[in-house]
PDB file of C-alpha atoms in Angstrom:
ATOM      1  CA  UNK A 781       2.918   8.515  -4.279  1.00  0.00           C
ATOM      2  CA  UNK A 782       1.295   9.732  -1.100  1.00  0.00           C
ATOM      3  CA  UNK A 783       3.295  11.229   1.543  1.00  0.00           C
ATOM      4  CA  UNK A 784       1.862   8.295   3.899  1.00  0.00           C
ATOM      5  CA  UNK A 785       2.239   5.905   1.772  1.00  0.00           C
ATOM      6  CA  UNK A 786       6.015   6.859   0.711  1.00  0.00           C
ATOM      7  CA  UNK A 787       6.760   7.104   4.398  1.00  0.00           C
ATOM      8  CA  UNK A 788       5.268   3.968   5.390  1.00  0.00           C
ATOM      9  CA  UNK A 789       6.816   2.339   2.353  1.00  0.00           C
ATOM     10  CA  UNK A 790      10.385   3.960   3.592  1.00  0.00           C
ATOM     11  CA  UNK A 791       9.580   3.018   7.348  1.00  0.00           C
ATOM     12  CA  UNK A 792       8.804  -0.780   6.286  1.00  0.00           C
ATOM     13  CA  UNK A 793      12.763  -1.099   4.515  1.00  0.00           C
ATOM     14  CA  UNK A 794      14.097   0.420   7.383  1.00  0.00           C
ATOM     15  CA  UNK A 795      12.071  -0.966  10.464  1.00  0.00           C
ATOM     16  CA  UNK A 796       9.740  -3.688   9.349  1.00  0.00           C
ATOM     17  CA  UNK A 797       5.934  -4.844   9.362  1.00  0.00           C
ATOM     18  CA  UNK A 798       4.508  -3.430  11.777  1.00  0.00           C
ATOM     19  CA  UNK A 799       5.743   0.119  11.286  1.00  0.00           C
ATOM     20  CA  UNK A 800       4.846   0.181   7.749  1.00  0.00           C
ATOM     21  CA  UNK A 801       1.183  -0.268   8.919  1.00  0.00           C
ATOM     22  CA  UNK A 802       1.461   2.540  11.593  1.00  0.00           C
ATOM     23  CA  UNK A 803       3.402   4.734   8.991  1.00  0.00           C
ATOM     24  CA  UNK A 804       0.427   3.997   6.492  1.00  0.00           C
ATOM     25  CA  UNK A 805      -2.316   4.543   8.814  1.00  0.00           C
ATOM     26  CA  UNK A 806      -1.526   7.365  10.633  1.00  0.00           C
ATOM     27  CA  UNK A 807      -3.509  10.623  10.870  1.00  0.00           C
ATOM     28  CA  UNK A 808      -6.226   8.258   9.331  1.00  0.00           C
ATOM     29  CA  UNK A 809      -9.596   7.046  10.583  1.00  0.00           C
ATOM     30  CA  UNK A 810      -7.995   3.425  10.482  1.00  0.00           C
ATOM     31  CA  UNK A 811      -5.416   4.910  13.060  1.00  0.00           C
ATOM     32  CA  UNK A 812      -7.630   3.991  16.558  1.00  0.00           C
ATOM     33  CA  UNK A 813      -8.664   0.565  14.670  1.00  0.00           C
ATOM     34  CA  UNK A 814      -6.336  -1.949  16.037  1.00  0.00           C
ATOM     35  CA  UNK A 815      -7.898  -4.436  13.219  1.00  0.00           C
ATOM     36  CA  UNK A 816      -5.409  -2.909  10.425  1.00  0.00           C
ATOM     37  CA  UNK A 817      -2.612  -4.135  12.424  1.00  0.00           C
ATOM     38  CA  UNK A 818      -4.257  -7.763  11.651  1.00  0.00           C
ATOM     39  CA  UNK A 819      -2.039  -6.908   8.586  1.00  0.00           C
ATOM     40  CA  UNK A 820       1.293  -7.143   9.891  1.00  0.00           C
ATOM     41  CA  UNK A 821       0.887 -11.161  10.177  1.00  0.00           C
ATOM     42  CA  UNK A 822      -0.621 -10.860   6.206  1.00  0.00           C
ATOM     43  CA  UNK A 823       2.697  -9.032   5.082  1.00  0.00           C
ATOM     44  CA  UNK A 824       4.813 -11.674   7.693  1.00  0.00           C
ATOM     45  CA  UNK A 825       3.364 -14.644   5.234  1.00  0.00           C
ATOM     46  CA  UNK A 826       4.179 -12.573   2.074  1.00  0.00           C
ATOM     47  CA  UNK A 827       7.518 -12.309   3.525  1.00  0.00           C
ATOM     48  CA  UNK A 828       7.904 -16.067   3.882  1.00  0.00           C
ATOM     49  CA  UNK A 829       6.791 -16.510   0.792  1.00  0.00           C
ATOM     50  CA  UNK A 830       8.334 -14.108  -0.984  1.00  0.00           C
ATOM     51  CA  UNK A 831      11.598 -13.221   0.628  1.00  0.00           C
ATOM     52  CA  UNK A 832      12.838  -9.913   1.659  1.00  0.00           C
ATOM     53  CA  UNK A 833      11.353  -6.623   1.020  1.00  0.00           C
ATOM     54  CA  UNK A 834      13.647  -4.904  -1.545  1.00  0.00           C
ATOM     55  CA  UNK A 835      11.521  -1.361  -2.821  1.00  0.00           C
ATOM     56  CA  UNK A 836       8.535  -0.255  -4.572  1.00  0.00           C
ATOM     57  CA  UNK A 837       7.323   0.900  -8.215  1.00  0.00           C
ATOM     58  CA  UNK A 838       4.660   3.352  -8.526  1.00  0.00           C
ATOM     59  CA  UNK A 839       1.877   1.765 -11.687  1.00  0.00           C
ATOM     60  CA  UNK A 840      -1.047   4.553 -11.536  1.00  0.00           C
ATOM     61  CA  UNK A 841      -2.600   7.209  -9.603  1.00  0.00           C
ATOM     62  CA  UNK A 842      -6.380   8.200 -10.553  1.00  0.00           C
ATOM     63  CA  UNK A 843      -7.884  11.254  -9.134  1.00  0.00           C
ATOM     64  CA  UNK A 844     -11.314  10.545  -8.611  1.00  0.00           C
ATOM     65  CA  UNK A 845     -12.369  13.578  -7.398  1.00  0.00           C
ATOM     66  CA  UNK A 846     -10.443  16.704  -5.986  1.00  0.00           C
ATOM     67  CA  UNK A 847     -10.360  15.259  -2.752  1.00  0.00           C
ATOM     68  CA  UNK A 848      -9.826  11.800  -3.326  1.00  0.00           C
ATOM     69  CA  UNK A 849      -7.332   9.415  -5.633  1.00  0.00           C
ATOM     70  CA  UNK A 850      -6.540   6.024  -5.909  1.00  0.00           C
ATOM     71  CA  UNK A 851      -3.018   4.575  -6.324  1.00  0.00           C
ATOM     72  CA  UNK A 852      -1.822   1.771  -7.363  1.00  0.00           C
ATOM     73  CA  UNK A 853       1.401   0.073  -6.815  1.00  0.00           C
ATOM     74  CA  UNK A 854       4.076  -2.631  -7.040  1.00  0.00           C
ATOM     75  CA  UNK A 855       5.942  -4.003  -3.667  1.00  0.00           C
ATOM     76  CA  UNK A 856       8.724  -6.038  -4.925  1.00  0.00           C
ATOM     77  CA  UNK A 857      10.381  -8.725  -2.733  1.00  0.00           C
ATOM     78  CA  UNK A 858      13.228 -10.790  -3.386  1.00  0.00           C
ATOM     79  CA  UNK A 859      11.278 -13.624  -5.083  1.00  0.00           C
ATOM     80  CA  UNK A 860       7.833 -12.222  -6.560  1.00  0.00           C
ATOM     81  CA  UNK A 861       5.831  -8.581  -6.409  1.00  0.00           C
ATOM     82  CA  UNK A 862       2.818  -8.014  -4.462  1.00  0.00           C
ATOM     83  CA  UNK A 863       0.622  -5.423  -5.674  1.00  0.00           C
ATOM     84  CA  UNK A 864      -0.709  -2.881  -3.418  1.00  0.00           C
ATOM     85  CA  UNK A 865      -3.928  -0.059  -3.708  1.00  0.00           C
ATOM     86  CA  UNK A 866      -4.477   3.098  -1.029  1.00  0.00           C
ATOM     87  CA  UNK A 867      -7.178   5.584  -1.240  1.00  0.00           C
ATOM     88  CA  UNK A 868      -5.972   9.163  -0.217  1.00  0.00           C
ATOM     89  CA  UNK A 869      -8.176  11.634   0.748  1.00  0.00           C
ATOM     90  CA  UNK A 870      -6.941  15.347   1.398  1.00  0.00           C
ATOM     91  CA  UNK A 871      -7.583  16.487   4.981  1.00  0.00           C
ATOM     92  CA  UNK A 872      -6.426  20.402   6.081  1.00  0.00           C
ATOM     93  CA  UNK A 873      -3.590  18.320   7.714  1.00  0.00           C
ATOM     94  CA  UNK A 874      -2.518  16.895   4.515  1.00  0.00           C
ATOM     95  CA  UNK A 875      -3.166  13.391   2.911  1.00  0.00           C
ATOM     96  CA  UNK A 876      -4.292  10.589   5.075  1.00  0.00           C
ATOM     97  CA  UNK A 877      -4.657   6.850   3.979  1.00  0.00           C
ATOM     98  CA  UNK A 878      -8.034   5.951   4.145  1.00  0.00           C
ATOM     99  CA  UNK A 879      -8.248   2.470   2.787  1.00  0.00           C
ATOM    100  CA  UNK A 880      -5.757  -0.062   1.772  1.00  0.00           C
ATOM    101  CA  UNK A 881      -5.503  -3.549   0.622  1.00  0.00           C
ATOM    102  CA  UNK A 882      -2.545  -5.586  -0.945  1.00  0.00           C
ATOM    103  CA  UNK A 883      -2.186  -8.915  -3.009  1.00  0.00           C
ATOM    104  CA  UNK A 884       0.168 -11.384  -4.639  1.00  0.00           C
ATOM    105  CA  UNK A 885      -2.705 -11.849  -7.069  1.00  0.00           C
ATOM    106  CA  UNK A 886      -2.530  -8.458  -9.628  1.00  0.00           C
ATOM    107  CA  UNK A 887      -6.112  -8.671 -10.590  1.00  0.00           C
ATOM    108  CA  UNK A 888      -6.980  -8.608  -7.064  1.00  0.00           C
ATOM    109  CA  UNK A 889      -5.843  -5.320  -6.983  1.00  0.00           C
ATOM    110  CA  UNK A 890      -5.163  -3.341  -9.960  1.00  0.00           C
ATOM    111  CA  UNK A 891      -8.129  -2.585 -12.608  1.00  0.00           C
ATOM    112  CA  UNK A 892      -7.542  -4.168 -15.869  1.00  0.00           C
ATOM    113  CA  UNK A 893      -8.056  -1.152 -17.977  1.00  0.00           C
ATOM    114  CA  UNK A 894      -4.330  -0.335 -15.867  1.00  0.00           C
ATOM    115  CA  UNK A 895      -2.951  -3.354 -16.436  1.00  0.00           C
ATOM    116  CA  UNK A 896      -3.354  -3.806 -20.023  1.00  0.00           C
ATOM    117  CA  UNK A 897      -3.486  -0.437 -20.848  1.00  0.00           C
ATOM    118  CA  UNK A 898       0.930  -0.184 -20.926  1.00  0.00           C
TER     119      UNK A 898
END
């Protein structure tokens, strides 16, 4: 996984919503756009839906170029998974997230070469 994404995914067991979206984003472009915060009421429904956070499973990462990978994931809560994607993109600073998105629907998200590929 990517650093951000590892820490934001650490950061959202320990602290909640909100700071998994300021974990993810920071060091980003996305980081002075207050709109990706609109995501903390997105992952407050999955929560009510879904139950409790409980961890993550990594599915793929594809480097598309040397710069740049996708990754796909699982976040499991108590009661179903939601699938997640990020876009990292190597800075001199290290990797930032420059694009993310999340589902309860897994063709929403992950490619279906990746899902039926296992």
């Amino acid at each position: 996984l990517p650093n951000p994404l590892k820490k934001a995914l650490e950061a959202y067991r320990e602290k909640g919503a909100e700071q998994f979206i300021l974990t993810l984003i920071k060091g980003s472009p996305m980081e002075s756009d207050k709109t990706a915060l609109f995501q903390v009421s997105n992952i407050r429904q999955i929560e009510d839906f879904c139950g409790p956070y409980i961890g993550y499973e990594m599915v793929e990462s594809v480097q598309v170029v040397e710069s740049t990978r996708k990754v796909y994931y699982v976040m499991n809560y108590e009661k179903c998974p939601v699938f997640g994607r990020v876009t990292a993109y190597k800075t001199a600073q290290g990797e930032v997230i420059t694009e993310f998105n999340f589902h309860a629907n897994i063709g929403e998200i992950i490619p279906r070469e990746l899902i039926f590929k296992k």
